[in-house]
Amino acid sequence: MRAGETVSPRLRGPVMMTSGVLAATAVSVLARVHPATAVAVAALFSGLLAVVTGLVVLVTSWRRGDAMRLSARFLAMAMVTWGVGQLVIGGEASLGDPVFPTLGDVLGTVSAPLGVTGLLLALRPRSVRTHWARMTLDSLLLGCATLLMLWRVAYRPALLSGGLSAGDALALLIALIETSILALLVLGWLREFDRGLLLTMLGFAVYAAADGYTLRSVAQGHLWPWAAAALWCIAWPAIGEGVLRLQPARHADDGRASEARVALTTTVVTFIVLVVAVAAFAGDPVTDSVTIAVAVAMIAVFSAREAWTGVQRGRLMRSLTRQAMQDPLTGLGNRRALGWRLEELADTPEGAVLTLDLDGFKEVNDVLGHSRGDDLLVAVADCVHAALEPDCRAFRVGGDEFVVVVPGGGGRDRALAHTLLEAVRAAALALPGAAAVRVSTSIGVARWSGGATAAAVVESGVALHAAKQSGRDRVERYDGPVAAQHRRSLDVERRLRVAVRTGDVDVHYQPVLRLESEASEASEASEAVVGFEALARWVDPLLGRVTPDEFIPAAERCGLIAELGTHVLRRSLADLAALDASVAGARVAVNVSPVQLRSPTFAADVADLLAEAGVPATRLVIEVTESAFVGEDAGELGQLQQLRALGVWVAIDDFGSGYSALAYLSRLPASTLKLDQGLTANLTTDPRALAVMRSIIDLGRALPLDVVVEGIETTEVRDVVRELGARYAQGWLYAAAVPLDQVAGVVADLERRRLPVIRG
Ligand code: C2E
Ligand code: MG
Ligand code: MG
């Protein structure tokens, strides 16, 4: 039982309905037994029932706190007023034959607007505004259609004389209102299937049927029929109970399923109306003023409904377009809006694009929380917007990335970029808690000419990247070295695509040597080639020689690295037979990019390539740089473990060049540590470099890992690293990387030069 209710809802319904049925039966019986008092009795009974139901509704709903409260009160008042009107009519009838309209009729009429208001209040919050208006128009249309049918089928034939009295016109108006309300209840119920609404609707249908019956009888010149009162006795408890059971509307537009029902209902309504209109005239094409008036009303409502739908559709389209174009947080245009603006400006001969990216924004989110982060973005958007002249536009194209488009020349972009730099700094300082973080912005600026706006966006991004690289909190323009560097990398990417496709990337081999003979006690040790490192080489007809340090990152950027890596691996394995001819059992070491390792099929692909070449896995070394494990991706580690399981050796390349976190060394399935040439370079001049080298070699031996020292250029360095205990060496002292056909010559040369190494 809800707070404030006086009667248990479970008892209330049955009690009310039973009393309604009993009253209806009593009216029927009494009217038959004593026809003379039939009118008075019928009016008194139905009136009494309406008053009692109204009071129950009023009392029960009085302290209800929900949205249905007001509608229930209006309906209760309507019931009570209507009931009192009937009681008065009953009294008047028992005194003599009342003449229409009596005082009771007047009270009954007063109740109508109260009841209509109550019903509308019950229905209104159940629907978003657009549906509400649409439902009202639909209901009116259905009301008109029903009225047309009633008029043509029941009322007009019953009319005694051809003339239409004021009473008849009023009766028709009442019929129109009642059928429209009934239609509204039906449509409302179809949206939500509320049981209270269903009961109200059924009760109201019975009430309207009784009303219609009364009106028709009066039009035929009969007395007011007692049977109508019997129907009212049933209608009021149903309406009252229905109203009390009405549930407050769920959130206005939560029902996606009900959207489909609204659309379906609209179609059904249109269909019914058209069928009714055709049926009403079938076989009886007589047109009278009422038919014409109702038909015209129908056409008017129909047109209004269509016009209204059109307006709504336009509004919806506009709002959808706005939503699709706008960043909801800052209100600036989004990436799509930027695209439109750039297209718009394609005819503008020159202009500039500024790309801004906040520095330290992640910190704001992490330290001050995401809502402060949002505040900052809004503040930045506001200050950017405020700094713009009317023809300039700002867009938010990513988390903390903004783009400003400045049409025309005159160096406005230069001034604006510096204004924005200051403005963002100020906005960041004004943020509560700003002392804890350091926020600034980096700005990339690119100009366009000849309408190449889209290219300018890319170029301003490149300039932004350069600004970030050279220390943040600055403006960098896309010109000079930045532009030259970008153009070069674009050229490299474009030409590399061709080279990889045509297999024009070559592979050269650099020997790896063992520093000591196995007989380490011997006072003399000599070096022997044990394998080769495969190194990619590319000479482009247009660009000339491009170093791997340039084209490997380019291949990683533009998604070519997997293809290039496979090419190098396949070539190296195929060349192994020829390398074997120079050095029996030589291993080939192939460099692998972290990007390749991220592929979940990498190990399987290597296995396939080994099988294809017919080379045992133990002849292959995969070199991976330590940067591949900075993120400690389990997937990459898994690929290495699978390779080890196959028998492939794993070498950690360029050790000592980066962060050289030692923790992962023991976890990696590696067999070899290749020390970066940066460590080798100052070995003979810098005692600290020597100390570092010594400890890394000791570490490698302790783990144990084979240590290969790269970048051996002189015999002094070779001697030092050998003294420190390194087992393998690679470097120009022995040979640079050479094409396959020179490998045999290089190895022969090394054999010849194999000078005894004097051990210290
Ligand atoms: P890396 O794997 O450390 O390769 C050794 C680099 O040192 C090679 O440079 C080699 O030519 C050079 N080098 C050899 N001996 C000496 C020396 O005594 N002194 C000096 N200063 N340098 C020496 P390169 O060929 O320019 O390769 C650079 C890097 O490019 C390689 O470093 C490797 O990381 C990468 N790379 C080369 N080929 C491939 C490839 O096929 N795939 C992948 N993913 N990366 C490759
Ligand atoms: Mg390498
Ligand atoms: Mg290396």
mmCIF file of N, CA and C and ligand atoms in Angstrom, residues 533 591 623 625 653-655 674-677 710 730, ligand 3:
data_model
loop_
_atom_site.group_PDB
_atom_site.id
_atom_site.type_symbol
_atom_site.label_atom_id
_atom_site.label_comp_id
_atom_site.label_asym_id
_atom_site.label_seq_id
_atom_site.Cartn_x
_atom_site.Cartn_y
_atom_site.Cartn_z
ATOM 1 N N GLU A 533 75.825 -11.538 -39.651
ATOM 2 C CA GLU A 533 74.599 -10.784 -39.390
ATOM 3 C C GLU A 533 74.068 -10.292 -40.730
ATOM 4 N N ASN A 591 67.869 -9.351 -38.001
ATOM 5 C CA ASN A 591 67.254 -8.341 -37.127
ATOM 6 C C ASN A 591 65.744 -8.351 -37.286
ATOM 7 N N GLU A 623 67.627 -11.338 -33.853
ATOM 8 C CA GLU A 623 68.116 -10.225 -33.026
ATOM 9 C C GLU A 623 66.965 -9.265 -32.732
ATOM 10 N N THR A 625 65.882 -5.789 -30.363
ATOM 11 C CA THR A 625 66.443 -4.729 -29.520
ATOM 12 C C THR A 625 65.704 -4.721 -28.189
ATOM 13 N N ASP A 653 69.838 -7.280 -28.966
ATOM 14 C CA ASP A 653 70.696 -6.418 -29.778
ATOM 15 C C ASP A 653 70.859 -5.044 -29.127
ATOM 16 N N ASP A 654 71.924 -4.370 -29.461
ATOM 17 C CA ASP A 654 72.149 -2.984 -29.037
ATOM 18 C C ASP A 654 72.043 -2.805 -27.534
ATOM 19 N N PHE A 655 72.465 -3.815 -26.782
ATOM 20 C CA PHE A 655 72.367 -3.698 -25.326
ATOM 21 C C PHE A 655 73.310 -2.603 -24.853
ATOM 22 N N LYS A 674 74.217 -8.713 -27.373
ATOM 23 C CA LYS A 674 75.085 -7.977 -28.296
ATOM 24 C C LYS A 674 75.274 -6.575 -27.745
ATOM 25 N N LEU A 675 76.526 -6.236 -27.441
ATOM 26 C CA LEU A 675 76.780 -4.939 -26.824
ATOM 27 C C LEU A 675 76.878 -3.860 -27.889
ATOM 28 N N ASP A 676 76.164 -2.768 -27.639
ATOM 29 C CA ASP A 676 76.061 -1.711 -28.639
ATOM 30 C C ASP A 676 77.407 -1.062 -28.928
ATOM 31 N N GLN A 677 77.551 -0.634 -30.196
ATOM 32 C CA GLN A 677 78.832 -0.038 -30.592
ATOM 33 C C GLN A 677 79.103 1.264 -29.872
ATOM 34 N N GLU A 710 79.909 -5.375 -30.516
ATOM 35 C CA GLU A 710 79.771 -4.790 -31.852
ATOM 36 C C GLU A 710 80.702 -3.595 -31.986
ATOM 37 N N GLN A 730 82.346 -8.293 -33.634
ATOM 38 C CA GLN A 730 81.825 -7.955 -34.950
ATOM 39 C C GLN A 730 82.251 -6.520 -35.194
HETATM 40 MG MG MG B 3 73.353 -3.855 -32.828
#
